[in-house]
XYZ file of C-alpha atoms in Angstrom:
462
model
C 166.785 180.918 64.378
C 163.436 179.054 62.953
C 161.443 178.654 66.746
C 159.917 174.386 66.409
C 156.447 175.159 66.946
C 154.007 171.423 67.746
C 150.796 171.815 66.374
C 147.727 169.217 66.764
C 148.521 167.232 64.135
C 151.293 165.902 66.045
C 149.495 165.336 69.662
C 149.147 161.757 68.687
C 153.038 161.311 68.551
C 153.049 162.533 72.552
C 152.714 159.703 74.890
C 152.449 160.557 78.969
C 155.577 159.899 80.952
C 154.346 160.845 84.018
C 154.173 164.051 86.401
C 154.813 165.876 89.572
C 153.302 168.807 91.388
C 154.044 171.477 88.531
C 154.330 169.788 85.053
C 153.224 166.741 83.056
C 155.808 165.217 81.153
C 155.066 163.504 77.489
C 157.637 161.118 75.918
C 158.200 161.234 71.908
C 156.922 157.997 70.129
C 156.675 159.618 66.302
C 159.289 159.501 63.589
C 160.191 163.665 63.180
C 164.013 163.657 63.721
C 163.407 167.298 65.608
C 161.707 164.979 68.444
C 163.660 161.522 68.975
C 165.002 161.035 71.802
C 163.014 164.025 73.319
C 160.186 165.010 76.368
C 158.041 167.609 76.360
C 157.376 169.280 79.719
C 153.870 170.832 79.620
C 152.627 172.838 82.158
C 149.650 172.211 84.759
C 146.772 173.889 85.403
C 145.525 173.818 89.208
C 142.343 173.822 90.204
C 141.385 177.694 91.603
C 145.013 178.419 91.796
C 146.627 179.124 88.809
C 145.506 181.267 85.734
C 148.648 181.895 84.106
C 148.956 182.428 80.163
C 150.914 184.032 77.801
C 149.767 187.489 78.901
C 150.168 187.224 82.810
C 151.960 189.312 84.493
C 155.891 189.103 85.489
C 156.071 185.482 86.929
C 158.777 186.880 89.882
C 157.189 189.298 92.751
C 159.143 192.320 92.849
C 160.312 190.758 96.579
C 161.600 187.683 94.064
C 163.109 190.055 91.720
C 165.196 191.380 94.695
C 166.393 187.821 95.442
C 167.736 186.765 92.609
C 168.470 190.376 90.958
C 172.368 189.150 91.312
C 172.350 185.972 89.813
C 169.394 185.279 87.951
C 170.176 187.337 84.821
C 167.611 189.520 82.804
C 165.827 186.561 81.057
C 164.760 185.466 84.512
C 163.647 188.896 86.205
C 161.482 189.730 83.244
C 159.957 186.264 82.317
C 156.423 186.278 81.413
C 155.545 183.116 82.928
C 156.509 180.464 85.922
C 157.031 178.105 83.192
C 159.866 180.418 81.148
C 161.291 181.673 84.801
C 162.076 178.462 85.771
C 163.586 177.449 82.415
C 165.745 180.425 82.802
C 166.440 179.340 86.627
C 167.907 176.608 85.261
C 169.801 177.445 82.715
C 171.480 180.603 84.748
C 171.029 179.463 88.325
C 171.872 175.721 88.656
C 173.915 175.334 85.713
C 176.854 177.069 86.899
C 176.373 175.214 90.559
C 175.492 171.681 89.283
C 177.655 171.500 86.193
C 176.082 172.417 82.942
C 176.726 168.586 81.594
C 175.085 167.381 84.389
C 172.083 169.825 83.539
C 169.773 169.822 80.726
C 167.926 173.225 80.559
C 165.831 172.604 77.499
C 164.707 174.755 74.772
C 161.099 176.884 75.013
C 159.174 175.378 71.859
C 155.794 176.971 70.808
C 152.521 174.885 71.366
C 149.353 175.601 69.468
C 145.994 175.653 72.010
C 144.577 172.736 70.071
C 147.447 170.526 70.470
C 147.365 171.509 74.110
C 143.577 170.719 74.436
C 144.297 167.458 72.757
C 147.002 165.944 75.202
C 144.637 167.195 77.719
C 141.893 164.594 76.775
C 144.635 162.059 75.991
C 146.050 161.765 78.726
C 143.413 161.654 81.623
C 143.096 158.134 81.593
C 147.173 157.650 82.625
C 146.891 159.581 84.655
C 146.710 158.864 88.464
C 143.430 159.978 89.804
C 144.106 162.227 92.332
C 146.443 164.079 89.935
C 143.290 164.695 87.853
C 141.499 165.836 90.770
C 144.266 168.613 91.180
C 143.984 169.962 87.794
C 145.153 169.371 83.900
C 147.322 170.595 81.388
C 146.835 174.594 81.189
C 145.616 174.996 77.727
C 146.519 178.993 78.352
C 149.785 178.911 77.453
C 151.701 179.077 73.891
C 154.854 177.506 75.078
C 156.229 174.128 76.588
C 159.911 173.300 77.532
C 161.637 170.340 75.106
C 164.234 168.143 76.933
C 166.408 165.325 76.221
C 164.611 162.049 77.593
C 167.396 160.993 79.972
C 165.996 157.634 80.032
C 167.595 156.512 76.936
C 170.991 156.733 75.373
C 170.519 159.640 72.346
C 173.323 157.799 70.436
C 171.089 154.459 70.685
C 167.638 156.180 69.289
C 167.718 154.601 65.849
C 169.505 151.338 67.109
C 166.386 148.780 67.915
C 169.034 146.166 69.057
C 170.298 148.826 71.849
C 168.800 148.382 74.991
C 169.020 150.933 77.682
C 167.569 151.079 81.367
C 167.500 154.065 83.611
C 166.843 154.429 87.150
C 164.859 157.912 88.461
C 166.416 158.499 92.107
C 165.189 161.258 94.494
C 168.030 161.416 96.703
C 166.628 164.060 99.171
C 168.851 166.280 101.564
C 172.651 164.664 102.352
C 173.366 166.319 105.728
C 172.396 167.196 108.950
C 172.331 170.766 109.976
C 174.418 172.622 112.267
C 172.881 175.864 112.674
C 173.260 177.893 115.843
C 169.569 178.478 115.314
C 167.936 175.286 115.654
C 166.125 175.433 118.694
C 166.949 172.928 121.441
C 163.633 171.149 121.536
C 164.423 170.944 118.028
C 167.690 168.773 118.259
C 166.768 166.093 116.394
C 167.008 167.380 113.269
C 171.063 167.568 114.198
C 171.466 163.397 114.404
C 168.418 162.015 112.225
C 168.151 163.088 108.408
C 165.611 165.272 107.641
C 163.671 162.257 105.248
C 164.137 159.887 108.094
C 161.842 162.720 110.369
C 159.352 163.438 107.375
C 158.589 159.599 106.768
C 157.467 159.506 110.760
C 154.995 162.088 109.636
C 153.913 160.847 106.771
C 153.174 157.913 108.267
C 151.165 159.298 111.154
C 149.472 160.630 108.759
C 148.508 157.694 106.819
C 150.743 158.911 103.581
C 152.723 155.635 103.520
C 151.708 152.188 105.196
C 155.608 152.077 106.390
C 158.612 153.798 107.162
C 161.807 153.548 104.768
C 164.716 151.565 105.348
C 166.191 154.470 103.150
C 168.373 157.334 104.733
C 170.263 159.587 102.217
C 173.192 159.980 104.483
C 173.984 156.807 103.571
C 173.924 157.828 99.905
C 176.254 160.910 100.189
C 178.170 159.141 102.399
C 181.005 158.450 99.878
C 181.326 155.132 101.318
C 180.286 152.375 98.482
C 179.192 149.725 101.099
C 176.671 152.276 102.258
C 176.060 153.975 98.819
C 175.300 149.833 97.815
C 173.011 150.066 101.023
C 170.759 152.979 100.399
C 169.948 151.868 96.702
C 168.950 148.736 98.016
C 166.778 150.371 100.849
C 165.293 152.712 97.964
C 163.973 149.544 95.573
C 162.610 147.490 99.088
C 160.610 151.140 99.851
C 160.266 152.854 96.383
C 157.707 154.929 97.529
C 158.045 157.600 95.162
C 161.770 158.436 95.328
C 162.858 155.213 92.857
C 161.226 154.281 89.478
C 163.253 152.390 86.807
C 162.827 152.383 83.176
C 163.177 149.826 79.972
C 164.124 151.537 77.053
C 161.952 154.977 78.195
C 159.109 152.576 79.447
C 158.252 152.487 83.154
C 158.667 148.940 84.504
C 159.530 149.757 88.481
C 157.641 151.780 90.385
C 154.643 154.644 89.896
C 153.862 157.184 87.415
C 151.965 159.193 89.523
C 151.677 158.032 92.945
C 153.549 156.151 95.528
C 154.573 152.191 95.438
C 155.152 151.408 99.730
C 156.861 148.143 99.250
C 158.618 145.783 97.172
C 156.775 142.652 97.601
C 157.049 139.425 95.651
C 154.946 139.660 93.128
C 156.343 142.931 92.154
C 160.085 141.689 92.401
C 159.482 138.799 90.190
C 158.406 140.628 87.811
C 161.031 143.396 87.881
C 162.941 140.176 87.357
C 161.787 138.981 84.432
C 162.166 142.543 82.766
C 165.964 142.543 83.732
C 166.704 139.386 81.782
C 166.712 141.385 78.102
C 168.806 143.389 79.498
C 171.571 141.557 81.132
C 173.489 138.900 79.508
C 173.404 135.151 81.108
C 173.603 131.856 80.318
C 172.188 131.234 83.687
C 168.495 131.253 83.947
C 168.318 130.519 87.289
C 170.623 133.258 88.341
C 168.994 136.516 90.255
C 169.618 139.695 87.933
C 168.256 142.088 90.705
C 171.366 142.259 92.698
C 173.253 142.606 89.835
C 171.009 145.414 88.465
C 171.656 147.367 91.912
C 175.335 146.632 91.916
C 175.084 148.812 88.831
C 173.744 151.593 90.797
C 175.325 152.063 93.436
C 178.916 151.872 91.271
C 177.140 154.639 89.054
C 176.269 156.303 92.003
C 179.956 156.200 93.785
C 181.914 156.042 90.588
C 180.488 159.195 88.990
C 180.489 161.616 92.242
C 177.677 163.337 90.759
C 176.486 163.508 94.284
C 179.227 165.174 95.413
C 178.790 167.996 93.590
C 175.337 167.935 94.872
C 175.949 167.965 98.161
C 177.573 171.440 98.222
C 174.937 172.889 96.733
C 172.748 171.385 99.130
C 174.961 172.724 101.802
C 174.266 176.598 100.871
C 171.480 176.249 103.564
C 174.147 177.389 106.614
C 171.177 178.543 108.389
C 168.467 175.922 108.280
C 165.103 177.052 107.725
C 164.788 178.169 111.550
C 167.721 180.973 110.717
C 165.947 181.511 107.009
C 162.737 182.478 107.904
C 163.514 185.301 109.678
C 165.877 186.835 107.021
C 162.588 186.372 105.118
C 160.289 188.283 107.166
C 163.235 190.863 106.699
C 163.291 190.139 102.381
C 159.777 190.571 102.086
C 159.700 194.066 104.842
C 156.780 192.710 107.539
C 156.607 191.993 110.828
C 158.402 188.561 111.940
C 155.688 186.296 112.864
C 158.298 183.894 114.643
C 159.663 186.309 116.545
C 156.111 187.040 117.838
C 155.610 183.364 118.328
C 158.466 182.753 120.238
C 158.450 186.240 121.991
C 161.862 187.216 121.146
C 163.419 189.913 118.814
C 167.252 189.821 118.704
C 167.449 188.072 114.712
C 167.063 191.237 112.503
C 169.786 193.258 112.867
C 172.101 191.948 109.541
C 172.651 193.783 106.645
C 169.357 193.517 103.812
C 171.741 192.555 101.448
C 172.761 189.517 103.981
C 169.512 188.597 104.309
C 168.399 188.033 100.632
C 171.904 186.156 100.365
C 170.411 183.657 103.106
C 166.887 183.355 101.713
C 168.644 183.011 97.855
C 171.215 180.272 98.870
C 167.900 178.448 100.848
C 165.514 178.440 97.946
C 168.588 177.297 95.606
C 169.271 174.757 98.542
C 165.894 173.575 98.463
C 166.074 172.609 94.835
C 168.776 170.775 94.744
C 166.971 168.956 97.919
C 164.213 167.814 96.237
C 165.603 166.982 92.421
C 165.549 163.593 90.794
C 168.875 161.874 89.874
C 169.089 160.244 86.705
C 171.151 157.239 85.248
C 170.867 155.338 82.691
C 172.345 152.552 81.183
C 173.305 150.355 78.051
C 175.429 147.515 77.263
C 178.996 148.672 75.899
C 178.259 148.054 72.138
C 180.973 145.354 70.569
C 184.076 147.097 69.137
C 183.142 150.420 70.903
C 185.503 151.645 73.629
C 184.882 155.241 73.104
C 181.947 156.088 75.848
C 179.517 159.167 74.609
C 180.084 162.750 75.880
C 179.407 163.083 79.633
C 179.181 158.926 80.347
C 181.640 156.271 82.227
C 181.483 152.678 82.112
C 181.069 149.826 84.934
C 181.986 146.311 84.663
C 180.069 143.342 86.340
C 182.296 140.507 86.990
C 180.110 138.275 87.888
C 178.459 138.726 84.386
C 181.624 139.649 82.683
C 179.770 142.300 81.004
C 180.443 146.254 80.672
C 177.769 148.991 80.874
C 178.238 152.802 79.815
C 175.867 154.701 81.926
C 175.627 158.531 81.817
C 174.224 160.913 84.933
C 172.276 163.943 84.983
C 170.035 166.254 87.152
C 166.129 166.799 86.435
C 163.281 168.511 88.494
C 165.013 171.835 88.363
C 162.335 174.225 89.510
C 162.509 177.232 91.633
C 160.878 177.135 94.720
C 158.278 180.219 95.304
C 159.598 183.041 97.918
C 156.066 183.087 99.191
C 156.240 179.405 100.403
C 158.741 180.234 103.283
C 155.919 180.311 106.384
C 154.917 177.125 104.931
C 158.473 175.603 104.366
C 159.342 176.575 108.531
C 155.469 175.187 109.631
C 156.380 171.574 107.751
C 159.604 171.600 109.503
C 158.085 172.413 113.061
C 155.395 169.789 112.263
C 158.044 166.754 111.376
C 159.941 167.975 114.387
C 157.262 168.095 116.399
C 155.686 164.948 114.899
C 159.318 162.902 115.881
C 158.909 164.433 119.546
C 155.747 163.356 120.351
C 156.301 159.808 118.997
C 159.258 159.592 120.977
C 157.331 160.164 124.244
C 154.832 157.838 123.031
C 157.701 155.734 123.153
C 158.968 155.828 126.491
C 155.222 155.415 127.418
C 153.929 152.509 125.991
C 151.024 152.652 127.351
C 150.092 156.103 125.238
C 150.791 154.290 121.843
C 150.188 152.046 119.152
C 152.711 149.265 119.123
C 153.597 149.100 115.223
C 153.902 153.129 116.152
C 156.465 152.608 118.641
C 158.516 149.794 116.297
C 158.745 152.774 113.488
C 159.991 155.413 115.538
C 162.343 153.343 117.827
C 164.135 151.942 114.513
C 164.388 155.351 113.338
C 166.133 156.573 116.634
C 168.380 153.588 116.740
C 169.850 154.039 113.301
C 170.349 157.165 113.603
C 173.117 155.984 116.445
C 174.545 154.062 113.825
């Protein structure tokens, strides 16, 4: 097999999509029939962190190696690179879990240094500032991972009439724990969703100027009036768990940042772009509702989520029962145990405990994914849906949609981030606590404070 290689000449074809924490992600806009309807996800660079390249060592710790020895397969215990472990993470870890036609693993491509070096430069001005400020593309490596661009219909790449708009969701964790070893000053996390805790930190913090209406229990609820619900929460406080997209163009929310709010000006606009897309003779007529009434029956229609949700559910211990099968994974002292002056948590088998830490860090991906869905007008004459798609009808426009569902943001989460993973959840815990207390003593707080927290505590009642 003939490896595509993309050299400099075609770094000009490469537009930026956007990014996260790991990856920058480039969108095709040439003509080379190897490309349409693809993304490219390149690999960062952080500052003082990260010197990986083609010649690093193993990307898995031999404490990593251990964990995933029974399920990871020999292409991921002996990649070269982060970038190529994770591919093969995907591919041999989620797949099977997730559904492999919900799951699009890519194919490793080889990149020349100067075409690297050239998106570098290109993109910088995209790109949000304080992503700059946390590093660029890493020119070190030879490879990136080619994708299909989920935001677009691949059957409707060479069809200009054919319209298609996709909505990015993060739908975070869709349960609350039960594990015998959350701590009873820790109770909360039991009866308030773990996003619904993290947003009080965040914005103590100063992350976000408000609290979302959003709660993903209502999303994996399996109950379409609250499915219908939470997608409406999510475009009123995108933050940046919702963006939507025009025909692989972003027209709702941030490439690289965080949008708080929905306000007017924003909404009217989002308006506007809806009306090439859905079919009225109405111009006064709101196409926002409409546009999440598609989502949500996407959503509940599909049961993508459902699927989801088990694998989610392969945390049995929470990280409070986790971390200490990790201090037993990785062979030191337990520096929890210490902390809370108690020892009675490592006597299970070693082969129980890197069971517990694997089904965590699996747990934890499919926690913090992005759902995609995208959408197109049934073409005339076509009742045949393509591979892996359904299709919703609006009565109120009397119009059908195919729409097709798939997972992205597939990356493993690092062993060695386990301390950090139990600290964040003591600190959103603790965060909650305190605020509540603030609560019951006005006196100690800011008022718009006490408003957040209170509405978090009563919907969580509901």
């Amino acid at each position: 097999m003939v490896e595509l290689v993309v050299e400099a000449k075609d770094a000009a074809d490469w537009i930026y999509r956007g990014e996260g924490g790991l990856n920058i992600v480039l969108a095709y806009a040439g003509s080379s029939p190897k490309f349409i309807g693809k993304v490219l996800r390149v690999r960062k660079l952080k500052k003082k962190k990260d010197s990986e390249g083609p010649a690093a060592a193993a990307a898995l710790s031999e404490h990593e190696r251990l964990v995933w020895k029974d399920v990871g397969g020999q292409q991921l215990l002996s990649a070269p690179t982060k970038d190529i472990a994770n591919h093969a993470y995907a591919q041999f870890v989620l797949c099977p879990l997730l559904v492999s036609q919900h799951v699009d693993a890519g194919v490793r491509v080889l990149v020349t240094k100067e075409f690297l070096e050239l998106i570098h430069n290109a993109v910088l001005l995209h790109r949000p500032s304080w992503r700059v400020d946390n590093g660029g593309v890493n020119t070190l490596l030879d490879s990136a991972l080619l994708m299909s661009d989920h935001s677009i219909f691949p059957h409707a790449v060479h069809e200009e009439q054919q319209v298609c708009i996709s909505v990015e969701i993060k739908p975070k964790c869709g349960f609350l724990p039960t594990s015998g070893f959350i701590r009873e000053e820790n109770a909360a996390k039991r009866r308030i969703s773990r996003f619904r805790l993290h947003q009080i930190l965040k914005f103590h913090q100063r992350k976000i100027s408000q609290i979302s209406e959003y709660d993903p229990l209502d999303m994996f609820s399996g109950s379409k009036g609250r499915v219908a619900k939470s997608v409406k929460d999510l475009f009123l406080t995108p933050q940046n768990n919702f963006r939507v997209f025009l025909d692989g163009r972003l027209v709702f929310g941030s490439l690289g940042g965080e949008v708080d709010d929905t306000n007017t000006q924003i909404a009217e606009a989002f308006e506007d772009t809806l009306k090439g897309f859905f079919k009225t003779n109405d111009d006064g007529g709101m196409r926002i509702p409409e546009f999440l009434q598609l989502v949500a029956g996407a959503v509940s229609e599909s049961g993508i989520l459902d699927r989801l949700l088990q694998v989610q559910k392969l945390d049995a211990f929470d990280i409070e029962g986790a971390i200490h099968a990790y201090y037993d994974v990785v062979s030191q002292p337990c520096a929890v145990c210490k902390e809370l002056q108690t020892d009675g948590y490592h006597s299970i088998p070693f082969d129980q405990s890197l069971k517990i830490v694997r089904d965590f860090l699996i747990s934890l991906t499919a926690k913090d994914l992005s759902l995609m869905i995208s959408f197109r007008p049934t073409p005339k004459g076509n009742s045949q849906s393509p591979p892996y798609a359904g299709t919703l009808y609006l009565e109120s426009l009397n119009q059908s949609f195919d729409y097709k569902a798939s997972f992205i943001d597939l990356d493993m989460k690092p062993l060695e981030k386990m301390p950090y993973y139990y600290k964040l959840d003591q600190e959103i815990v603790s965060c909650y606590t305190r605020m509540m207390k603030t609560v019951n003593h006005p006196e100690k707080s800011e008022s718009l404070y006490q408003d957040q927290s209170s509405a978090i505590e009563d919907n969580s009642h509901t």
